[in-house]
JSON list of C-alpha atoms in Angstrom, two decimals:
[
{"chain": "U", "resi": 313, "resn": "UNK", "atom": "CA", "xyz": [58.65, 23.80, -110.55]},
{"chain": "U", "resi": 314, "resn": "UNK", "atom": "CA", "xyz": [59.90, 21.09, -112.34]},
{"chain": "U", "resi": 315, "resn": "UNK", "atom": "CA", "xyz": [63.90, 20.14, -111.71]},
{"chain": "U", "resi": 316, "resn": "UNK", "atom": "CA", "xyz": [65.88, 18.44, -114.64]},
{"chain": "U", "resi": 317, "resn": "UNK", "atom": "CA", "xyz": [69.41, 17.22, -114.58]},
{"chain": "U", "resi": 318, "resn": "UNK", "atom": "CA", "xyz": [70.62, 17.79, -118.02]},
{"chain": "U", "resi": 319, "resn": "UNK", "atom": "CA", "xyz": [74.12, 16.15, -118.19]},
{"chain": "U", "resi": 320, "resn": "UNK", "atom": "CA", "xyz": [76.66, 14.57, -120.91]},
{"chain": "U", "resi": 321, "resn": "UNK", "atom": "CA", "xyz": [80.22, 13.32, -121.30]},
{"chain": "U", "resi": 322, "resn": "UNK", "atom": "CA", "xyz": [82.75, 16.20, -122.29]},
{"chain": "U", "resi": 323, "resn": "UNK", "atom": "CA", "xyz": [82.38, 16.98, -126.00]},
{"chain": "U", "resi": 324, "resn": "UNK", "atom": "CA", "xyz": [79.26, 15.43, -126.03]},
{"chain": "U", "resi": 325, "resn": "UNK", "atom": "CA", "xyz": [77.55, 19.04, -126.99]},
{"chain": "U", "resi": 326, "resn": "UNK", "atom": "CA", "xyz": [75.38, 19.71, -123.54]},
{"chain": "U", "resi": 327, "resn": "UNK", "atom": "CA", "xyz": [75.94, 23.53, -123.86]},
{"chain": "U", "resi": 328, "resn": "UNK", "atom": "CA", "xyz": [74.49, 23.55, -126.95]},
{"chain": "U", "resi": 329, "resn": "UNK", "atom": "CA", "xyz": [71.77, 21.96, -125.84]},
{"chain": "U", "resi": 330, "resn": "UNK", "atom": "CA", "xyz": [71.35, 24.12, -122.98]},
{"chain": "U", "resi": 331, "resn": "UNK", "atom": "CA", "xyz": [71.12, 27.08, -125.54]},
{"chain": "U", "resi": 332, "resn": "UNK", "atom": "CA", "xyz": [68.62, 25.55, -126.47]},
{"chain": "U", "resi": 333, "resn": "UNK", "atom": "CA", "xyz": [66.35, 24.94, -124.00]},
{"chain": "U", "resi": 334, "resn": "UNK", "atom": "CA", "xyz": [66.90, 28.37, -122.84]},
{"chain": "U", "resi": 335, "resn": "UNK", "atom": "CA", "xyz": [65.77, 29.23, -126.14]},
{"chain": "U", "resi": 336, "resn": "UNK", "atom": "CA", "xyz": [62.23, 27.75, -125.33]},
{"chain": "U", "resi": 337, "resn": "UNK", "atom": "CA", "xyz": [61.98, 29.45, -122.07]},
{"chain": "U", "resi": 338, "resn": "UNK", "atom": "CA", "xyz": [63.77, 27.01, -119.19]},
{"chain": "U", "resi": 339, "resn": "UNK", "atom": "CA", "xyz": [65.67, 28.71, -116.48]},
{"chain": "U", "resi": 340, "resn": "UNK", "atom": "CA", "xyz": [69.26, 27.52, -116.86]},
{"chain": "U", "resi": 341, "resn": "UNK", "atom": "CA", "xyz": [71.61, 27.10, -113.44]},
{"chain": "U", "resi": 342, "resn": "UNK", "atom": "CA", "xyz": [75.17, 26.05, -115.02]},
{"chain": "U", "resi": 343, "resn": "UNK", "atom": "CA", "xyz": [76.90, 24.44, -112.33]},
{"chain": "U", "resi": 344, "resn": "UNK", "atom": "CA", "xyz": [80.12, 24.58, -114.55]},
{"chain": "U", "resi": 345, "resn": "UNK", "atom": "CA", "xyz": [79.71, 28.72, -114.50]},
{"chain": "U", "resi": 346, "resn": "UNK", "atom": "CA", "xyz": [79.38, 28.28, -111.06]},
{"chain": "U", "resi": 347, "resn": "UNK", "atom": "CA", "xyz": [81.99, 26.85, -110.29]},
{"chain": "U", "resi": 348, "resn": "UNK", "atom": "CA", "xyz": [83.89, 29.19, -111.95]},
{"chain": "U", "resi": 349, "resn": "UNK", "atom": "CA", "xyz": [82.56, 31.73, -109.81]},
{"chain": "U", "resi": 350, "resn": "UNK", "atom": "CA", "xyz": [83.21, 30.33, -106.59]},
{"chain": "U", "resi": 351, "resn": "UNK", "atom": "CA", "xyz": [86.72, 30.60, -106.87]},
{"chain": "U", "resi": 352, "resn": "UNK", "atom": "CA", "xyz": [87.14, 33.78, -108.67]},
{"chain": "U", "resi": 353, "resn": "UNK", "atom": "CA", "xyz": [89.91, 36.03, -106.59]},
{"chain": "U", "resi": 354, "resn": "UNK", "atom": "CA", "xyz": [88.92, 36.98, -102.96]},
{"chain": "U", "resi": 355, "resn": "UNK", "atom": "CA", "xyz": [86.77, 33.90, -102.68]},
{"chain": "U", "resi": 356, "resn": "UNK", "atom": "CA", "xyz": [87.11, 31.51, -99.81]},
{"chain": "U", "resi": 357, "resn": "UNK", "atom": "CA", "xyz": [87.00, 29.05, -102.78]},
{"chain": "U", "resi": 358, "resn": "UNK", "atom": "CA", "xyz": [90.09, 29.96, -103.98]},
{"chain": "U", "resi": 359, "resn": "UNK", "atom": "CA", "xyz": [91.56, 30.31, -100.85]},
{"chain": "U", "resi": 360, "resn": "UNK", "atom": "CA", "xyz": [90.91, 26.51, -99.84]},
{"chain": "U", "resi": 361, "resn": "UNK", "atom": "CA", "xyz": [92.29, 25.27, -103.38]},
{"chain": "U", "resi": 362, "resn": "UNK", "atom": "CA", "xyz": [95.74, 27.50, -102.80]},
{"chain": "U", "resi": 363, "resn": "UNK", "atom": "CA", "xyz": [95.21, 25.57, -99.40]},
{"chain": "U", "resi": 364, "resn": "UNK", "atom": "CA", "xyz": [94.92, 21.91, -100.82]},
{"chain": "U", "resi": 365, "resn": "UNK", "atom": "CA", "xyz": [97.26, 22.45, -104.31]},
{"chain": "U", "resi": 366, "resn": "UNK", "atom": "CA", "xyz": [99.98, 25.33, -103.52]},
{"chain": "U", "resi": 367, "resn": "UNK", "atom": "CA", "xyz": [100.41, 29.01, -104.96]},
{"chain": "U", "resi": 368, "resn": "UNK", "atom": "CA", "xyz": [101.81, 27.43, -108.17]},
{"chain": "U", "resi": 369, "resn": "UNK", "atom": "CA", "xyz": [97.52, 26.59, -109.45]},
{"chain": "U", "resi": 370, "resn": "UNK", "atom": "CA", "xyz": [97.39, 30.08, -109.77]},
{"chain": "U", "resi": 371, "resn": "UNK", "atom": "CA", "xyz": [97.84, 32.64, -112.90]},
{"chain": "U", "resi": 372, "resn": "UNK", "atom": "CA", "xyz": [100.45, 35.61, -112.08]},
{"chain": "U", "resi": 373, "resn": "UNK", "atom": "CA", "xyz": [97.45, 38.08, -111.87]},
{"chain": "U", "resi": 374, "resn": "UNK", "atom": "CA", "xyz": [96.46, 35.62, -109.33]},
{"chain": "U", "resi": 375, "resn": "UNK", "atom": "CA", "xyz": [93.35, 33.89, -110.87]},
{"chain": "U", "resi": 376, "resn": "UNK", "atom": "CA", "xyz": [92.99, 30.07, -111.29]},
{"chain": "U", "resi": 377, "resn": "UNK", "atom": "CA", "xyz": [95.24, 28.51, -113.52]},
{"chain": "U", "resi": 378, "resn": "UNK", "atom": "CA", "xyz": [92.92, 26.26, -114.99]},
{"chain": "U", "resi": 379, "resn": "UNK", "atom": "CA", "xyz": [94.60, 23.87, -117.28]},
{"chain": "U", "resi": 380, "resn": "UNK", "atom": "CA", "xyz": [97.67, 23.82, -114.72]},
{"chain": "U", "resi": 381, "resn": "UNK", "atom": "CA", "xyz": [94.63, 22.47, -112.01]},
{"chain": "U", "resi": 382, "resn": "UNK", "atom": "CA", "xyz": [93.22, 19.91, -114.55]},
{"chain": "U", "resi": 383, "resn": "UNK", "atom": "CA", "xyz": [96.82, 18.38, -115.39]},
{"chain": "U", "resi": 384, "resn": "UNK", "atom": "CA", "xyz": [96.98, 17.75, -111.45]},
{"chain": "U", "resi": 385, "resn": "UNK", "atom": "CA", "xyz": [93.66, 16.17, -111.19]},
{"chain": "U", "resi": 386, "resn": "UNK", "atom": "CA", "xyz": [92.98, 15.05, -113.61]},
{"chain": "U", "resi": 387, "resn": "UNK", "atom": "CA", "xyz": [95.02, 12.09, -113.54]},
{"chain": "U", "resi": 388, "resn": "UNK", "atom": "CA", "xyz": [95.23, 11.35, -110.14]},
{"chain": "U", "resi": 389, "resn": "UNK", "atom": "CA", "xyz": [92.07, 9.91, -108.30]},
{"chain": "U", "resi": 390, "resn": "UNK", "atom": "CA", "xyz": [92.70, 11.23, -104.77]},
{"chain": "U", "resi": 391, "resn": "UNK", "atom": "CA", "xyz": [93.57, 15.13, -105.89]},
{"chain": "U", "resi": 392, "resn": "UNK", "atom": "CA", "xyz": [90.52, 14.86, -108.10]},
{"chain": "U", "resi": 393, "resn": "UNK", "atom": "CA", "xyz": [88.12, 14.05, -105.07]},
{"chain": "U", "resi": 394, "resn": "UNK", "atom": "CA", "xyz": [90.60, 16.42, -103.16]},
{"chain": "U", "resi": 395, "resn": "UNK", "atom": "CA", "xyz": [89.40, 19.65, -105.85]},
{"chain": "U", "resi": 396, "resn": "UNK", "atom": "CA", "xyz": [85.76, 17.85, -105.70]},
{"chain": "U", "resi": 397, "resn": "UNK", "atom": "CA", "xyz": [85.41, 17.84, -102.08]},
{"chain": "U", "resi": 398, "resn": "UNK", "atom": "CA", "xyz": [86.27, 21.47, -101.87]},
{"chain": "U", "resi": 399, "resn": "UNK", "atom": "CA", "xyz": [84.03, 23.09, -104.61]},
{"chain": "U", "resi": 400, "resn": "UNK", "atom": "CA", "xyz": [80.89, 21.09, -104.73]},
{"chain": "U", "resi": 401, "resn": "UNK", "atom": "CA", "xyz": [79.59, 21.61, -101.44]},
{"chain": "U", "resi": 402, "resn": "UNK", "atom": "CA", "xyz": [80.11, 25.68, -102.74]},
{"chain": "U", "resi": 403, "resn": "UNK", "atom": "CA", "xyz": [78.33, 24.70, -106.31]},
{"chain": "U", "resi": 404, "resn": "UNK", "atom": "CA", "xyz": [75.30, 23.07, -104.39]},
{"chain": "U", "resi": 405, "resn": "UNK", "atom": "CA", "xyz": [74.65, 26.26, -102.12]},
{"chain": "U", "resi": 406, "resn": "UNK", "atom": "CA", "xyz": [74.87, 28.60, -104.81]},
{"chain": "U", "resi": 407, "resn": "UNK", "atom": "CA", "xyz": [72.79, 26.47, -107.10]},
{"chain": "U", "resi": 408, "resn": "UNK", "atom": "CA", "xyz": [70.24, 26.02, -104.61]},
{"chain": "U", "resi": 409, "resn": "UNK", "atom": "CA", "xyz": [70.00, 29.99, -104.10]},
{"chain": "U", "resi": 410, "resn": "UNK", "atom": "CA", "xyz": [69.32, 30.21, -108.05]},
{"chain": "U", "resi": 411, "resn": "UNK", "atom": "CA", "xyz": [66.58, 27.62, -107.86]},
{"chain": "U", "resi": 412, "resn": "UNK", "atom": "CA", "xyz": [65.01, 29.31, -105.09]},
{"chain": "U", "resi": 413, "resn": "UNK", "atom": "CA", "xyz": [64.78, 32.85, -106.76]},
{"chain": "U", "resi": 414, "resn": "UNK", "atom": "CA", "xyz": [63.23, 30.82, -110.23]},
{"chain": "U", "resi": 415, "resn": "UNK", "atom": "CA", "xyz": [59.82, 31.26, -110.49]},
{"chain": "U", "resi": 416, "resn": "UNK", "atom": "CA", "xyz": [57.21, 28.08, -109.34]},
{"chain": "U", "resi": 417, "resn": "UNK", "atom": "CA", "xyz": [56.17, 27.24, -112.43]},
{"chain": "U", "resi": 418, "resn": "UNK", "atom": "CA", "xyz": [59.83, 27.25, -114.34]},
{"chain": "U", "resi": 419, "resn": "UNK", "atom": "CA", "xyz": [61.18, 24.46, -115.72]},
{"chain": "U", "resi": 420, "resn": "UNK", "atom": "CA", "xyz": [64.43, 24.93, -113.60]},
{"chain": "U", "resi": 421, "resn": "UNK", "atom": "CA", "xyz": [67.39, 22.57, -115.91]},
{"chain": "U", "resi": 422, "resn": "UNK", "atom": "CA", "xyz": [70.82, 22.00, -114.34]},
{"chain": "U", "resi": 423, "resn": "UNK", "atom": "CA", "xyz": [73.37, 21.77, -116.00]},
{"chain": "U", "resi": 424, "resn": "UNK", "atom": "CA", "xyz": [75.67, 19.58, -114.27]},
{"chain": "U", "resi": 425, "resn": "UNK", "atom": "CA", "xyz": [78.65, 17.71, -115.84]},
{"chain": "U", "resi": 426, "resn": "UNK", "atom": "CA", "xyz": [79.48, 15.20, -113.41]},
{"chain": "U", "resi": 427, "resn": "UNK", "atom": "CA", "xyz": [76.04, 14.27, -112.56]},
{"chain": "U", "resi": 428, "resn": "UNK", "atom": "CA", "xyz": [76.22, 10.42, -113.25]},
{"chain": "U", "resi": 429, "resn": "UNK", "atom": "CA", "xyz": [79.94, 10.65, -111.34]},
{"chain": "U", "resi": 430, "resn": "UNK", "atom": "CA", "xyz": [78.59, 11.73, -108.01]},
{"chain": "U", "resi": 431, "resn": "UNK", "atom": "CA", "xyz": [74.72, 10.17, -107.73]},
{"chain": "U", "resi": 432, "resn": "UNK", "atom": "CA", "xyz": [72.98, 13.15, -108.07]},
{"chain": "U", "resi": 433, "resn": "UNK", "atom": "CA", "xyz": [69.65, 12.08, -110.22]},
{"chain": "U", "resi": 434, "resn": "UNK", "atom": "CA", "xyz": [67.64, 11.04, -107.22]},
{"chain": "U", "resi": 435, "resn": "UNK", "atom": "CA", "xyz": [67.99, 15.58, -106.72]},
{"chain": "U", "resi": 436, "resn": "UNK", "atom": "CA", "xyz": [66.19, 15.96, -110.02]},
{"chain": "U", "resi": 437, "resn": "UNK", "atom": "CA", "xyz": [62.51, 15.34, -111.26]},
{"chain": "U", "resi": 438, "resn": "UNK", "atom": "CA", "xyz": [63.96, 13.66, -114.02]},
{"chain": "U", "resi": 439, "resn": "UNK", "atom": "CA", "xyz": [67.09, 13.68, -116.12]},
{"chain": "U", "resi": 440, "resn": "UNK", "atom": "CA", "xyz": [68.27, 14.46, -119.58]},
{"chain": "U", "resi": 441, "resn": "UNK", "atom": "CA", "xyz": [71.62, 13.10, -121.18]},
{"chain": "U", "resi": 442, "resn": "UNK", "atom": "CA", "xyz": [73.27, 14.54, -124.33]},
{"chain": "U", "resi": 443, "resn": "UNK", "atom": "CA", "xyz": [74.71, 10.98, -125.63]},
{"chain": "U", "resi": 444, "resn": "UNK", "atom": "CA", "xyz": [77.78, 11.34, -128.25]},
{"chain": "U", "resi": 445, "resn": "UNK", "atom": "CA", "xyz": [79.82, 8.30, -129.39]},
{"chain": "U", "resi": 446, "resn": "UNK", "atom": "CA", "xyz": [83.32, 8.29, -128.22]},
{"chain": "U", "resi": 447, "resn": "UNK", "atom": "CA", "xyz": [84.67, 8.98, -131.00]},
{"chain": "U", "resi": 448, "resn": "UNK", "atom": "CA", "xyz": [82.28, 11.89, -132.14]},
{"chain": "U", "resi": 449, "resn": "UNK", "atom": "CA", "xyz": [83.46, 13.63, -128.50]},
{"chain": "U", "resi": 450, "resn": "UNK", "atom": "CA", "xyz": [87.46, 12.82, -129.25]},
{"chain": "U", "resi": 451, "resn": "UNK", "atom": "CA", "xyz": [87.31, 14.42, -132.38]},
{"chain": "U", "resi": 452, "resn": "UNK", "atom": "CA", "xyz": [85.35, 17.60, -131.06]},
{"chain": "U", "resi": 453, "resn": "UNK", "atom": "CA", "xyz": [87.54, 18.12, -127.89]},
{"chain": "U", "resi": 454, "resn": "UNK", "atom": "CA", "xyz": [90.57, 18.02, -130.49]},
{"chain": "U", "resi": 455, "resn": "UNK", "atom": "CA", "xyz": [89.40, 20.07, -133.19]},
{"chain": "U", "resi": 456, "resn": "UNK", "atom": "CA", "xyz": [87.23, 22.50, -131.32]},
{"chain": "U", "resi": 457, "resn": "UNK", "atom": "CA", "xyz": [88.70, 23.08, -127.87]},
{"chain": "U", "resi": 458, "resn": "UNK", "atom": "CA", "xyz": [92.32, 22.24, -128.63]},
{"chain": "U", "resi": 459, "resn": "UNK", "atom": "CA", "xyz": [93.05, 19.68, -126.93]},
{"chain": "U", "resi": 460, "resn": "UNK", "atom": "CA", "xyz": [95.65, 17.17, -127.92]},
{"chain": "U", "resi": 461, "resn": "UNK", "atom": "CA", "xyz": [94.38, 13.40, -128.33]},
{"chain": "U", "resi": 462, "resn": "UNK", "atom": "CA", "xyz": [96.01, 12.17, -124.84]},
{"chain": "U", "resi": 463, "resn": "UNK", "atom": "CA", "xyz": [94.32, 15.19, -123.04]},
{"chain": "U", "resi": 464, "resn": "UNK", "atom": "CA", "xyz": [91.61, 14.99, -124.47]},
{"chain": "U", "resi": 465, "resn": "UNK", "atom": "CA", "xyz": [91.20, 10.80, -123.76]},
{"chain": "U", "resi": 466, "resn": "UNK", "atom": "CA", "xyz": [92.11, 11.85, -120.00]},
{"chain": "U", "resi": 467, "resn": "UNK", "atom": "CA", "xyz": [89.03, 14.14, -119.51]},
{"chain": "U", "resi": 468, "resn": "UNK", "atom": "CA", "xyz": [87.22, 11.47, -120.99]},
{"chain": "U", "resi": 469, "resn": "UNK", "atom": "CA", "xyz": [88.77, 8.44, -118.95]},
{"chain": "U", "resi": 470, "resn": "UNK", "atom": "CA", "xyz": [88.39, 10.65, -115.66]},
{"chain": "U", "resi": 471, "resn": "UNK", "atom": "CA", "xyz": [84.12, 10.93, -116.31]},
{"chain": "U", "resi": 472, "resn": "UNK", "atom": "CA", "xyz": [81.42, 7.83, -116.51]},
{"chain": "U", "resi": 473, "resn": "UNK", "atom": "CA", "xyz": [81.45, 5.73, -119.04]},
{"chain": "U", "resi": 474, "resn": "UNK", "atom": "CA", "xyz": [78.41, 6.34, -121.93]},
{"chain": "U", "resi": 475, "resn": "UNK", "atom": "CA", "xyz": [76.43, 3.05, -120.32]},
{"chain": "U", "resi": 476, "resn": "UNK", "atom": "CA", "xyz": [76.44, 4.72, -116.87]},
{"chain": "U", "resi": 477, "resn": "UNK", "atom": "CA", "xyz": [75.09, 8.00, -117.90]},
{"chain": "U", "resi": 478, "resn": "UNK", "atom": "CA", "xyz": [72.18, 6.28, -120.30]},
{"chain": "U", "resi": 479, "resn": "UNK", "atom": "CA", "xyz": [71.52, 4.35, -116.98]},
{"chain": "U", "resi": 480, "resn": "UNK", "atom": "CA", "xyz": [70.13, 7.37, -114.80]},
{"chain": "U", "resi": 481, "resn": "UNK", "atom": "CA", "xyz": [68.90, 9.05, -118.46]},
{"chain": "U", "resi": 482, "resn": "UNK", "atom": "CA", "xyz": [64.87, 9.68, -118.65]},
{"chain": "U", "resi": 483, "resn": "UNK", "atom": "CA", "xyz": [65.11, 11.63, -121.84]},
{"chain": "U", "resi": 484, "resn": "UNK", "atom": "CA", "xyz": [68.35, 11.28, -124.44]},
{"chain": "U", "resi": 485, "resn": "UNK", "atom": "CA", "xyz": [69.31, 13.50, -126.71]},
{"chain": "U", "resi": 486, "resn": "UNK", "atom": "CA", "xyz": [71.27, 11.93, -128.99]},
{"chain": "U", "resi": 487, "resn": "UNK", "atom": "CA", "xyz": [74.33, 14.42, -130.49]},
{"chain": "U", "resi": 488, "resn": "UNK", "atom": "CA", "xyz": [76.31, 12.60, -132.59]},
{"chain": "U", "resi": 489, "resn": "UNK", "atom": "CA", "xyz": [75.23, 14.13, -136.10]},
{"chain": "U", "resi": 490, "resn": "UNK", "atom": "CA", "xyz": [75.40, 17.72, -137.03]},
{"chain": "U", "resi": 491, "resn": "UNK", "atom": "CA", "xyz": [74.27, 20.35, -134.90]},
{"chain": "U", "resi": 492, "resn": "UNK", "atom": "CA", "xyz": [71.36, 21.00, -136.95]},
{"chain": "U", "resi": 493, "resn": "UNK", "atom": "CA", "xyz": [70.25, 17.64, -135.93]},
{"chain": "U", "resi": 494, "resn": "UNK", "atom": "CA", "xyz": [70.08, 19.11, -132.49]},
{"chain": "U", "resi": 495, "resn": "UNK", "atom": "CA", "xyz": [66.67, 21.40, -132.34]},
{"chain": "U", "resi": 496, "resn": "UNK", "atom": "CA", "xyz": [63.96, 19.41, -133.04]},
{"chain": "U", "resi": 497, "resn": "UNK", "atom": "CA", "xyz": [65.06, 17.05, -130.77]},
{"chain": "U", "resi": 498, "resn": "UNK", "atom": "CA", "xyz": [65.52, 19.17, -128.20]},
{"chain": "U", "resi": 499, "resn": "UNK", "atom": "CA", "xyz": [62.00, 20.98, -128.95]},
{"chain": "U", "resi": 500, "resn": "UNK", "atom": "CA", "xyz": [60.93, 17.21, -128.74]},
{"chain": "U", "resi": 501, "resn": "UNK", "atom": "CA", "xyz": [62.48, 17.05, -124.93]},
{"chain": "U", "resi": 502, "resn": "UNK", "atom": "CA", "xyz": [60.89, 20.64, -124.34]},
{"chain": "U", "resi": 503, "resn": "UNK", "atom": "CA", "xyz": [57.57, 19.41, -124.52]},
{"chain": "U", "resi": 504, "resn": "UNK", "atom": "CA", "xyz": [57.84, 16.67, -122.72]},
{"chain": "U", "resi": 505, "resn": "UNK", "atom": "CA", "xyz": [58.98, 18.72, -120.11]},
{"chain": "U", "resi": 506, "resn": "UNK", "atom": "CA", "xyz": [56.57, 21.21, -120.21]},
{"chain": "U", "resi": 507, "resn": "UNK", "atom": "CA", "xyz": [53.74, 18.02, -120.10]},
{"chain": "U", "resi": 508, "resn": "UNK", "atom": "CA", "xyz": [55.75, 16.92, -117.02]},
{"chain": "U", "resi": 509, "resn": "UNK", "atom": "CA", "xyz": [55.56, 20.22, -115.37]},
{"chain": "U", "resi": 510, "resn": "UNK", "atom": "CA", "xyz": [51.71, 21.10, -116.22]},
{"chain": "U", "resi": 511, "resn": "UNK", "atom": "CA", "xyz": [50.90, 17.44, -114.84]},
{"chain": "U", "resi": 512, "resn": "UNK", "atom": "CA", "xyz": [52.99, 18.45, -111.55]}
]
C-alpha cells in the first residue's frame, strides 16, 4: 500500500484533483468528509463542540452551524486549536479504519487540508500539493463558493503560507490555469505513484 498526503491551500482546487485520481483508480479517504461525519447529530463529536462553543453553533434542526463555527474560529487562534483538538483525534481514527479496509496494493491518497498546519507528512509515503497563487485562490473562493473578499482572506490567513506547503511537497500539481490544465498533470502524478507503489 502506498500512503499519499494530497493537500492544498483553500481554493487551491485539491478536490478536483482528488476526482481525479479517483478517476485512475486511487482509494480516496477525505478527511474533510470525515469530519463532517463525526459530528453529524447523535455523535459524541457534536456533543464535545456544544461542550467547548455553546448551543448557539448549532442549526435549529440541531445540526452544525457551519459558517456560524468558522466565524468563531476562524479568527481566533486559541478556539481554532480548541475545534482542532476536539475533531482530529476523531478524523485520525476513522481515517485509519478506511485505510485498513483498502486493499494492500491501493494507492491509499488522503485528502487532508491542514496537512502542512499540523506536521503530518512524516504519516505519508510521500506527499502531493495542489499549488495556486494567492490570487488565483481569492478569486475562486469569491466567485465560486461565495465568499466575500475579507472571509475569504481569513480562511486563507488562518492556513500555511504557499512556501510552507511546497516545503513538505514531493510531487506539485500546479492549479493555477484552467481546469483543463489539470489532467495530464495529474495522470503525470498517477504514474509516478503507481512506479512508487510497484517499487514498494
Amino acid at each position: 500500500m502506498l500512503k499519499v498526503g494530497l493537500t492544498g491551500g483553500i481554493g487551491a482546487g485539491k478536490s478536483e484533483v482528488s476526482r481525479l485520481l479517483v478517476g485512475h483508480g486511487a482509494v480516496l479517504i477525505d478527511a474533510d468528509r470525515i469530519a463532517r461525519e463525526v459530528v453529524e447529530p447523535g455523535t459524541p463529536g457534536l456533543t464535545a463542540l456544544v461542550e467547548a462553543f455553546g448551543t448557539g453553533i448549532l442549526t435549529p434542526e440541531g445540526t452544525l452551524d457551519r459558517p456560524k463555527l468558522g466565524s468563531i474560529v476562524f479568527s481566533d487562534a486559541e478556539r481554532l486549536a480548541a475545534l482542532n483538538a476536539i475533531v482530529h483525534p476523531l478524523v485520525g481514527a476513522r481515517s485509519a479504519e478506511l485505510e485498513r479496509a483498502a486493499g494492500p496494493d491501493s494507492v491509499v491518497v488522503h485528502d487532508v487540508p491542514l496537512l502542512t498546519e499540523n506536521g503530518l507528512a512524516p504519516l505519508y509515503d510521500l506527499v502531493v500539493v495542489v499549488d495556486a497563487a494567492p490570487g488565483a485562490q481569492l478569486e475562486r473562493l469569491v466567485r465560486l463558493r461565495g465568499m466575500t473578499e475579507a472571509d475569504a482572506r481569513a480562511r486563507m490567513a488562518a492556513q500555511a503560507t504557499r512556501e510552507q506547503r511546497l516545503a513538505v511537497a514531493d510531487l506539485v500539481i500546479d492549479n493555477d490555469g484552467p481546469v483543463e490544465a489539470l489532467e495530464p498533470q495529474v495522470r503525470e502524478v498517477w504514474s509516478q505513484l503507481l512506479r512508487r507503489a510497484a517499487a514498494g
